[in-house]
Amino acid sequence: MKNSIFAEGAAYVRGRFVPIADATLPVTDWGFTRSDVVYDVVHVFRGGFFRLADHLDRFERSMAKRRIRPPEDRAAIEAILHRCVALTGLVDAYVAMVASRGRPRVAGSRRPADCENHLIAYALPWIDVVPKDVQARGAHVFIASTPRVPDASVDPTVKNYQWNDLTSGLLEAHDADFDTAVLCDAQGFLTEGPGFNVFLVKDGRVTTPDRGSLEGITRRSVLELCTELGIEAAVEPIPRSALDHADEVFLATTAGGVMPASRIGTRILGNDRPGPISMRLKDTYWRKHEEGWHRTPVRALEAEA
Ligand code: PLP
């Protein structure tokens, strides 16, 4: 498959499968002009989707909350994701499903209900939100001054393209020579970062914010692993000041897994390396992937015909 036209990625857009470079949208699509989109991302590890049903469940919930209904049903969406991956021949992949409001059927209409909702999907070679070498030394995480948008304005449990606050956090982080950022809300509680949930470890106890955050599938996996490993864990309010006392910090996302930090703001954690509980969770997360945890094998192209 190395030389196939799909080697760089395969997409499904406007009902057709195309090489990723040919996957384009009209500039008047509200997905573009309004960020009026919900989406989800699942990874493929060694030929198998991880927690595919959970990602499809969340995607369906996001679509329902934003009242975006593309014509494809869940079974069709699932088949499209399999086909996108199979076309690329990738065994490790980043796989996105996107539902856009689309364009008004009635020219000039400003009514969301007049729009033709549509599905986009694509598979790309594996992506790490934090590069692997940075994960190995521990990410340097900036505490952004930009507040996370209020939950009452943009529901953070709906996976969406409103990223201005998260991107501002990233710009701040890169200006200060950090790898990435976490954001607090206007009340001073920790939320999440550009593309990941955040966890703190203090005296052997693991916590993650109860607000301003996506209910991450990796976060769920981490909480399950904590139960399995006998580590106390909770989803709870975390004031920004908790970052001044945390023993360890780690980030969690589909595109990278459990990603330890070694610095948070001006603090150097431990010995400037990933902490032991973060590493235990990271190692267990990937070991269980190898053992077939929550795995759905990618169907071959012939099986889809
Ligand atoms: N928070 C945000 C803003 C994200 O974009 C993501 C994933 O892309 C996450 C958290 C982590 O969610 P998941 O573990 O389901 O990938």
XYZ file of C-alpha atoms and ligand atoms in Angstrom:
321
model
C 0.000 0.000 0.000
C 3.074 2.262 0.405
C 2.754 3.747 -3.085
C -1.012 3.848 -3.202
C -2.772 7.168 -3.776
C -4.150 6.733 -0.245
C -0.762 6.306 1.493
C -0.920 9.837 2.970
C -4.474 9.309 4.121
C -7.963 8.502 2.857
C -11.095 10.578 3.283
C -14.833 10.277 2.814
C -16.388 13.561 1.775
C -19.675 14.328 -0.006
C -20.347 10.615 -0.372
C -17.043 9.646 -2.016
C -13.751 8.136 -0.893
C -10.789 10.257 -2.043
C -7.076 10.650 -1.277
C -6.647 13.025 1.665
C -5.179 15.806 -0.527
C -8.399 15.854 -2.574
C -10.726 16.059 0.434
C -12.079 19.616 0.133
C -15.128 21.590 1.218
C -16.964 24.599 -0.264
C -15.794 27.780 1.507
C -19.438 28.558 2.357
C -19.833 25.383 4.462
C -20.885 26.414 7.970
C -18.433 23.875 9.302
C -15.830 26.330 8.012
C -17.518 29.740 8.338
C -19.005 29.074 11.811
C -16.949 26.163 13.202
C -20.431 24.597 13.233
C -19.135 21.071 13.511
C -18.976 18.185 15.933
C -16.336 15.523 15.612
C -14.578 12.605 17.200
C -11.218 10.926 16.846
C -10.429 7.268 17.420
C -7.039 5.637 17.009
C -6.035 2.436 15.291
C -3.229 0.560 17.027
C -1.611 -2.375 15.199
C -4.607 -2.945 12.975
C -7.355 -2.532 15.556
C -9.585 0.393 16.557
C -9.438 1.224 20.270
C -12.832 1.693 21.992
C -14.578 2.294 18.664
C -18.075 1.857 20.148
C -17.317 4.439 22.845
C -16.159 6.965 20.254
C -19.246 6.336 18.104
C -21.464 6.719 21.194
C -19.865 10.081 22.018
C -20.071 11.216 18.378
C -23.795 10.387 18.329
C -24.314 12.294 21.591
C -22.416 15.316 20.205
C -24.487 15.278 16.993
C -27.737 15.030 18.982
C -26.770 17.919 21.276
C -25.933 20.210 18.331
C -28.829 18.912 16.196
C -26.549 17.953 13.313
C -27.866 14.877 11.486
C -25.947 13.649 8.440
C -27.748 11.060 6.300
C -25.429 8.170 7.285
C -26.574 6.091 10.267
C -24.246 4.611 12.875
C -23.652 1.375 10.949
C -22.798 3.359 7.811
C -20.440 5.661 9.731
C -18.682 2.654 11.220
C -18.292 1.020 7.788
C -16.899 4.301 6.380
C -14.274 4.484 9.147
C -13.202 0.891 8.460
C -12.974 1.633 4.751
C -10.942 4.842 5.223
C -8.351 2.932 7.247
C -8.338 -0.085 4.948
C -7.784 2.139 1.892
C -4.629 3.595 3.463
C -3.255 0.218 4.511
C -2.128 1.861 7.768
C -1.821 -0.292 10.884
C -1.424 2.706 13.228
C -3.753 5.556 12.387
C -5.551 8.701 13.498
C -9.162 8.398 12.393
C -11.569 11.334 12.456
C -15.335 11.520 11.978
C -16.797 14.982 11.476
C -20.417 16.105 11.152
C -20.791 19.563 9.634
C -23.857 21.807 9.560
C -23.139 22.183 5.846
C -24.655 24.855 3.584
C -28.208 26.255 3.478
C -30.417 24.557 0.886
C -32.193 27.920 0.563
C -29.719 30.506 -0.777
C -28.914 33.189 1.791
C -30.808 31.508 4.653
C -29.402 32.120 8.143
C -31.431 29.292 9.679
C -29.388 26.301 10.875
C -32.386 24.083 10.172
C -32.136 24.964 6.463
C -28.652 23.494 6.184
C -27.735 20.218 4.559
C -25.777 18.389 7.272
C -23.055 16.067 6.038
C -20.460 13.597 7.198
C -16.725 13.749 6.615
C -14.326 11.032 7.763
C -10.638 10.455 7.271
C -7.740 8.257 8.297
C -4.199 9.626 8.608
C -0.895 8.136 9.722
C -0.640 8.074 13.549
C -0.437 11.488 15.264
C 0.920 12.268 18.739
C -0.391 15.514 20.278
C 2.905 15.571 22.208
C 5.802 14.125 20.151
C 7.188 10.806 21.434
C 10.617 12.220 22.373
C 8.914 14.953 24.410
C 6.698 12.343 26.063
C 9.833 10.405 27.009
C 11.482 13.341 28.835
C 8.132 14.609 30.132
C 6.190 17.504 28.601
C 6.827 21.059 29.758
C 3.336 22.361 30.388
C 2.553 26.080 30.502
C -0.320 27.401 32.635
C -2.083 29.701 30.183
C -3.467 33.079 31.190
C -6.249 32.720 28.608
C -9.349 31.408 30.423
C -11.226 28.416 29.024
C -14.515 29.442 27.407
C -17.402 29.014 29.929
C -19.133 25.617 29.840
C -22.486 27.420 29.636
C -21.382 29.058 26.367
C -19.688 26.125 24.624
C -20.445 22.704 26.106
C -17.002 21.098 26.487
C -18.517 17.596 26.531
C -19.491 18.095 22.866
C -16.309 17.554 20.881
C -16.193 20.688 18.745
C -14.024 23.013 16.651
C -14.231 26.056 18.941
C -10.507 26.053 19.694
C -9.682 29.779 19.938
C -9.029 29.655 23.684
C -7.046 26.407 23.419
C -5.009 27.773 20.504
C -4.325 30.997 22.445
C -3.010 28.774 25.236
C -0.732 27.004 22.754
C 0.558 30.310 21.393
C 1.326 31.460 24.932
C 3.109 28.177 25.662
C 5.235 28.269 22.522
C 6.128 31.950 23.075
C 7.476 30.912 26.493
C 9.303 27.864 25.045
C 6.987 25.265 26.575
C 5.614 22.215 24.756
C 1.931 22.755 25.445
C -0.529 24.397 27.837
C -3.339 23.803 30.284
C -6.119 26.338 30.766
C -8.064 27.373 33.857
C -11.586 28.770 33.779
C -12.461 32.333 34.765
C -13.120 31.113 38.325
C -9.581 29.760 38.599
C -10.303 26.050 38.277
C -8.180 23.796 36.108
C -9.888 22.569 32.903
C -7.958 20.915 30.017
C -5.505 21.668 27.231
C -5.366 21.785 23.432
C -6.374 18.222 22.651
C -6.081 16.448 25.982
C -7.420 16.000 29.507
C -5.116 16.739 32.422
C -4.451 14.687 35.556
C -2.678 15.494 38.824
C -1.094 13.034 41.241
C -0.772 14.027 44.898
C 0.229 11.594 47.671
C -0.597 8.654 45.400
C -4.088 9.955 44.572
C -5.039 10.750 40.949
C -7.479 13.567 40.102
C -8.825 15.165 36.935
C -11.071 18.260 36.540
C -14.844 17.953 36.678
C -15.437 21.030 34.488
C -14.372 22.790 31.325
C -13.344 19.449 29.879
C -14.261 16.851 27.325
C -15.251 13.527 28.868
C -12.227 11.951 27.237
C -12.227 8.298 26.255
C -8.565 8.119 27.326
C -9.582 9.763 30.599
C -12.140 6.975 31.058
C -9.445 4.396 30.285
C -7.118 5.995 32.857
C -9.844 5.958 35.523
C -10.518 2.274 34.757
C -6.802 1.493 34.997
C -6.612 3.274 38.358
C -9.387 1.012 39.686
C -7.613 -2.043 38.281
C -4.249 -1.023 39.775
C -5.729 -0.046 43.143
C -4.882 3.656 42.703
C -7.398 6.055 44.251
C -8.833 8.375 41.576
C -11.501 11.069 41.367
C -13.096 13.563 38.974
C -13.424 16.733 41.046
C -12.949 20.526 41.152
C -9.215 21.304 40.998
C -8.176 24.849 41.926
C -5.248 26.268 39.985
C -3.249 26.333 43.256
C -3.252 22.491 43.252
C -0.666 22.742 40.461
C 1.723 24.301 43.008
C 1.637 21.117 45.083
C 1.105 18.239 42.633
C 3.703 15.450 42.780
C 3.037 14.490 39.154
C 1.049 15.796 36.185
C 0.096 13.863 33.077
C -2.024 14.471 29.985
C -4.341 11.994 28.272
C -5.685 11.781 24.743
C -6.482 9.408 21.897
C -3.624 10.895 19.855
C -0.804 9.994 22.234
C -2.298 8.077 25.166
C -0.999 8.808 28.672
C 1.609 11.572 28.334
C 3.615 12.456 31.453
C 4.746 16.018 32.204
C 8.039 16.879 33.892
C 7.410 20.621 34.294
C 4.281 22.594 35.086
C 4.525 26.367 34.915
C 7.705 27.367 36.732
C 7.822 24.093 38.732
C 10.079 21.165 37.949
C 8.337 17.958 39.009
C 10.248 15.185 40.769
C 13.659 14.873 39.180
C 12.579 16.603 35.943
C 11.451 13.254 34.532
C 8.037 11.555 34.228
C 6.753 10.461 37.648
C 6.274 6.817 38.735
C 2.462 6.710 38.799
C 2.241 8.453 35.419
C 4.697 5.913 34.002
C 2.843 2.978 35.524
C -0.404 4.175 33.943
C 1.287 4.876 30.605
C 2.966 1.457 30.494
C -0.209 -0.368 31.504
C -2.251 1.557 28.927
C 0.008 0.423 26.062
C 0.574 -3.108 27.400
C -3.174 -3.613 27.480
C -3.409 -2.332 23.913
C -0.965 -5.085 22.919
C -3.201 -7.591 24.697
C -6.219 -6.538 22.628
C -8.015 -4.339 25.170
C -11.286 -2.869 23.703
C -10.038 -3.825 20.236
C -12.063 -3.946 17.001
C -9.975 -5.287 14.102
C -10.049 -3.085 10.997
C -12.041 -4.900 8.308
C -10.227 -5.642 5.066
C -11.436 -3.935 1.885
C -12.839 -7.204 0.487
C -14.957 -7.627 3.609
C -16.548 -4.227 2.947
C -17.412 -4.859 -0.713
N -9.933 17.519 25.431
C -9.922 18.024 24.185
C -10.190 19.490 23.981
C -9.662 17.191 23.092
O -9.661 17.691 21.854
C -9.390 15.824 23.332
C -9.104 14.899 22.222
O -8.855 15.278 21.113
C -9.390 15.345 24.645
C -9.692 16.221 25.676
C -9.097 13.891 24.947
O -10.193 13.096 24.572
P -9.999 11.592 24.119
O -9.266 10.897 25.195
O -11.395 11.079 23.950
O -9.226 11.622 22.853
